[in-house]
Short mmCIF file of C-alpha atoms in Angstrom, two decimals:
data_model
loop_
_atom_site.label_atom_id
_atom_site.label_comp_id
_atom_site.label_asym_id
_atom_site.label_seq_id
_atom_site.Cartn_x
_atom_site.Cartn_y
_atom_site.Cartn_z
CA MET A 1 -10.05 12.10 -17.60
CA GLU A 2 -12.07 9.89 -19.95
CA LEU A 3 -9.59 7.06 -19.37
CA LEU A 4 -10.14 7.35 -15.59
CA HIS A 5 -13.91 7.07 -16.12
CA GLU A 6 -13.46 3.96 -18.26
CA ILE A 7 -11.11 2.33 -15.74
CA ILE A 8 -13.49 2.97 -12.82
CA ASP A 9 -16.47 1.62 -14.80
CA PHE A 10 -14.44 -1.47 -15.72
CA ILE A 11 -13.39 -2.07 -12.11
CA VAL A 12 -16.95 -1.59 -10.79
CA THR A 13 -18.24 -4.14 -13.29
CA HIS A 14 -15.59 -6.74 -12.57
CA VAL A 15 -15.47 -6.30 -8.80
CA ASP A 16 -19.23 -6.82 -8.76
CA LYS A 17 -18.79 -9.90 -10.95
CA PHE A 18 -15.89 -11.57 -9.12
CA GLY A 19 -16.73 -10.26 -5.65
CA TYR A 20 -14.30 -10.32 -2.77
CA TRP A 21 -11.87 -12.64 -4.55
CA GLY A 22 -11.60 -10.01 -7.27
CA ILE A 23 -10.64 -7.40 -4.67
CA ILE A 24 -8.04 -9.72 -3.14
CA ILE A 25 -6.48 -10.50 -6.53
CA MET A 26 -6.38 -6.88 -7.68
CA MET A 27 -4.97 -5.65 -4.38
CA PHE A 28 -2.40 -8.46 -4.50
CA LEU A 29 -1.26 -7.08 -7.86
CA GLU A 30 -1.23 -3.52 -6.49
CA SER A 31 0.81 -4.46 -3.43
CA SER A 32 3.38 -6.46 -5.40
CA PHE A 33 5.53 -4.81 -8.07
CA PHE A 34 2.88 -4.91 -10.81
CA PRO A 35 1.77 -1.39 -11.88
CA PHE A 36 -1.85 -1.68 -10.71
CA PRO A 37 -3.07 1.25 -8.56
CA SER A 38 -5.26 0.65 -5.51
CA GLU A 39 -6.90 4.01 -6.23
CA VAL A 40 -8.99 2.38 -8.98
CA VAL A 41 -9.89 -0.74 -6.98
CA MET A 42 -11.09 0.22 -3.51
CA PRO A 43 -13.26 3.30 -4.28
CA PRO A 44 -15.44 1.34 -6.76
CA ALA A 45 -15.70 -1.49 -4.22
CA GLY A 46 -16.73 1.07 -1.60
CA TYR A 47 -19.41 2.36 -3.95
CA LEU A 48 -20.77 -1.18 -4.41
CA ALA A 49 -20.91 -1.52 -0.63
CA SER A 50 -22.85 1.74 -0.39
CA ILE A 51 -25.62 0.42 -2.66
CA GLY A 52 -25.79 -2.91 -0.85
CA ASN A 53 -24.10 -5.10 -3.47
CA MET A 54 -21.17 -5.89 -1.17
CA ASN A 55 -20.48 -5.91 2.56
CA LEU A 56 -18.39 -2.92 3.68
CA PHE A 57 -16.43 -4.87 6.31
CA LEU A 58 -15.62 -7.69 3.87
CA VAL A 59 -14.59 -5.18 1.20
CA ILE A 60 -12.05 -3.60 3.56
CA LEU A 61 -10.89 -6.98 4.88
CA SER A 62 -10.41 -8.30 1.32
CA GLY A 63 -8.38 -5.23 0.42
CA ILE A 64 -6.12 -5.69 3.44
CA ILE A 65 -5.66 -9.42 2.78
CA GLY A 66 -4.76 -8.76 -0.85
CA SER A 67 -2.28 -6.07 0.19
CA ILE A 68 -0.57 -8.35 2.71
CA LEU A 69 -0.35 -11.22 0.22
CA GLY A 70 1.16 -8.95 -2.44
CA ALA A 71 3.67 -7.61 0.07
CA LEU A 72 4.58 -11.16 1.09
CA PHE A 73 5.16 -12.02 -2.58
CA ASN A 74 7.78 -9.26 -2.80
CA TYR A 75 9.17 -10.16 0.63
CA PHE A 76 9.83 -13.79 -0.29
CA LEU A 77 11.24 -12.84 -3.69
CA ALA A 78 13.83 -10.81 -1.80
CA VAL A 79 14.39 -13.60 0.74
CA VAL A 80 15.05 -16.15 -2.02
CA PHE A 81 17.07 -14.02 -4.45
CA GLY A 82 18.50 -11.39 -2.11
CA ARG A 83 20.44 -8.50 -3.58
CA ARG A 84 20.79 -10.32 -6.88
CA LEU A 85 17.37 -8.89 -7.71
CA PHE A 86 18.87 -5.42 -7.67
CA GLN A 87 22.24 -5.94 -9.29
CA GLY A 88 22.43 -3.35 -12.03
CA GLY A 89 19.32 -1.68 -10.68
CA PHE A 90 15.67 -2.59 -10.83
CA ARG A 91 15.34 0.20 -13.37
CA TYR A 92 12.17 -0.92 -15.10
CA LEU A 93 10.44 -0.56 -11.74
CA GLY A 94 12.15 2.72 -10.95
CA LEU A 95 14.12 1.19 -8.08
CA SER A 96 17.83 1.92 -8.46
CA ASP A 97 20.62 0.38 -6.41
CA GLU A 98 21.01 3.66 -4.52
CA LYS A 99 17.30 3.93 -3.68
CA PHE A 100 17.21 0.31 -2.57
CA LYS A 101 20.21 0.84 -0.29
CA LYS A 102 18.57 3.89 1.29
CA ALA A 103 15.36 1.94 1.91
CA GLU A 104 17.37 -0.95 3.35
CA ASN A 105 19.30 1.33 5.72
CA PHE A 106 16.06 3.02 6.79
CA LEU A 107 14.51 -0.35 7.66
CA ILE A 108 17.62 -1.51 9.50
CA ARG A 109 17.54 1.67 11.59
CA HIS A 110 13.78 2.03 12.10
CA GLY A 111 12.41 -1.47 11.49
CA ASN A 112 8.69 -1.75 12.15
CA ILE A 113 7.87 1.94 11.81
CA GLY A 114 9.63 1.96 8.44
CA THR A 115 7.41 -0.81 7.14
CA PHE A 116 4.30 0.89 8.51
CA LEU A 117 5.14 4.28 7.00
CA GLY A 118 6.20 2.73 3.71
CA ARG A 119 2.72 1.29 3.21
CA LEU A 120 1.22 4.78 3.50
CA LEU A 121 3.40 6.38 0.84
CA PRO A 122 2.65 6.30 -2.91
CA VAL A 123 5.11 4.28 -5.03
CA ILE A 124 7.16 3.34 -1.95
CA ARG A 125 4.40 1.02 -0.72
CA GLN A 126 5.04 -1.37 -3.61
CA TYR A 127 8.78 -1.57 -2.95
CA ILE A 128 9.22 -1.42 0.82
CA SER A 129 8.80 -5.20 1.05
CA PHE A 130 12.00 -5.89 -0.92
CA PRO A 131 14.50 -4.53 1.63
CA ALA A 132 12.40 -6.09 4.40
CA GLY A 133 12.94 -9.47 2.75
CA VAL A 134 16.64 -8.87 2.14
CA ILE A 135 17.32 -8.04 5.80
CA ARG A 136 15.05 -10.94 6.87
CA MET A 137 12.74 -8.76 8.93
CA LYS A 138 10.75 -10.87 11.41
CA LEU A 139 7.81 -12.20 9.41
CA SER A 140 5.16 -11.67 12.10
CA SER A 141 6.22 -8.03 12.54
CA PHE A 142 6.33 -7.52 8.79
CA CYS A 143 2.78 -8.84 8.37
CA LEU A 144 1.46 -6.87 11.35
CA PHE A 145 2.85 -3.48 10.34
CA THR A 146 2.15 -4.07 6.66
CA GLY A 147 -1.43 -4.88 7.60
CA ILE A 148 -1.80 -1.76 9.76
CA GLY A 149 -0.34 0.56 7.14
CA SER A 150 -2.25 -1.05 4.29
CA GLY A 151 -5.41 -1.12 6.38
CA ILE A 152 -5.37 2.65 6.87
CA TRP A 153 -4.95 3.29 3.14
CA VAL A 154 -7.54 0.67 2.15
CA PHE A 155 -10.04 2.11 4.64
CA VAL A 156 -9.57 5.68 3.35
CA LEU A 157 -9.97 4.65 -0.29
CA THR A 158 -13.00 2.48 0.43
CA MET A 159 -14.78 5.22 2.37
CA ILE A 160 -14.17 7.70 -0.44
CA GLY A 161 -16.04 5.35 -2.77
CA TYR A 162 -18.69 4.64 -0.15
CA PHE A 163 -19.63 8.29 0.36
CA VAL A 164 -18.81 9.81 -3.03
CA GLY A 165 -20.28 6.99 -5.11
CA LYS A 166 -19.75 6.94 -8.88
CA ASN A 167 -18.99 10.65 -9.18
CA LYS A 168 -15.61 10.33 -10.87
CA GLU A 169 -14.78 14.02 -10.54
CA LEU A 170 -15.26 13.92 -6.77
CA VAL A 171 -13.40 10.61 -6.51
CA LYS A 172 -10.38 12.14 -8.23
CA ARG A 173 -10.57 15.27 -6.05
CA TYR A 174 -10.81 13.33 -2.80
CA LEU A 175 -8.07 10.91 -3.86
CA SER A 176 -5.68 13.83 -4.34
CA SER A 177 -6.63 15.27 -0.96
CA ALA A 178 -6.35 11.88 0.76
CA THR A 179 -2.89 11.32 -0.73
CA MET A 180 -1.64 14.70 0.48
CA ILE A 181 -3.12 14.23 3.96
CA THR A 182 -1.59 10.75 4.20
CA LEU A 183 1.82 12.11 3.21
CA VAL A 184 1.61 14.82 5.87
CA VAL A 185 0.48 12.34 8.55
CA ALA A 186 3.28 9.92 7.61
CA LEU A 187 5.83 12.75 7.81
CA ILE A 188 4.54 13.83 11.24
CA ILE A 189 4.72 10.25 12.53
CA LEU A 190 8.27 9.91 11.21
CA VAL A 191 9.41 13.18 12.81
CA ILE A 192 7.86 12.23 16.16
CA TYR A 193 9.48 8.79 15.97
CA VAL A 194 12.93 10.19 15.15
CA LEU A 195 12.74 12.84 17.90
CA TYR A 196 11.56 10.25 20.40
CA ASN A 197 14.44 7.92 19.53
CA ARG A 198 16.97 10.73 19.84
CA ARG A 199 15.61 11.61 23.25
CA ILE A 200 15.88 7.97 24.35
CA GLU A 201 19.47 7.76 23.06
CA LYS A 202 20.45 10.91 24.98
CA ASN A 203 19.04 9.49 28.21
CA VAL A 204 20.90 6.20 27.86
#
């Protein structure tokens, strides 16, 4: 718990110092494969917006831009190197050959909705860009649905910081609740999408 307090204090200090560029850089790291959680970036930025040190709209926009840029970094890594990135498993990132193949098949089958949902899910959001790059998903669609999915998560995290402020206990509590709610919403969207597609296929 003490470590969480120290991390949040550090982020608040440095986001205030480096401003919107700091948010973009940190969210770039979070959205690529670097182990840097958005949960310790956007709530402190939201708090700074609540006390007038930053603009709320620009905070959210910076978070979305950083997320898209980080996702594009992974996307183009996969475009350039293809499956060679995953030969033997991307084990130090927790992405095995089998998991990558499942994600790839999911994207091939569901495309845009897969990218959108992937950005809402913990851990998966960092890796969903790799199979998108390997299958050469249309770049405009990739950016659009990455932006929408990331935007929802960035907005939720920012508003937690905006309303809860520097109360670390409440931040942690609301983060857990937000994660669970997001997982449920993503699951509902997926079920509706799958059922809708099955209905369309039956009518064809």
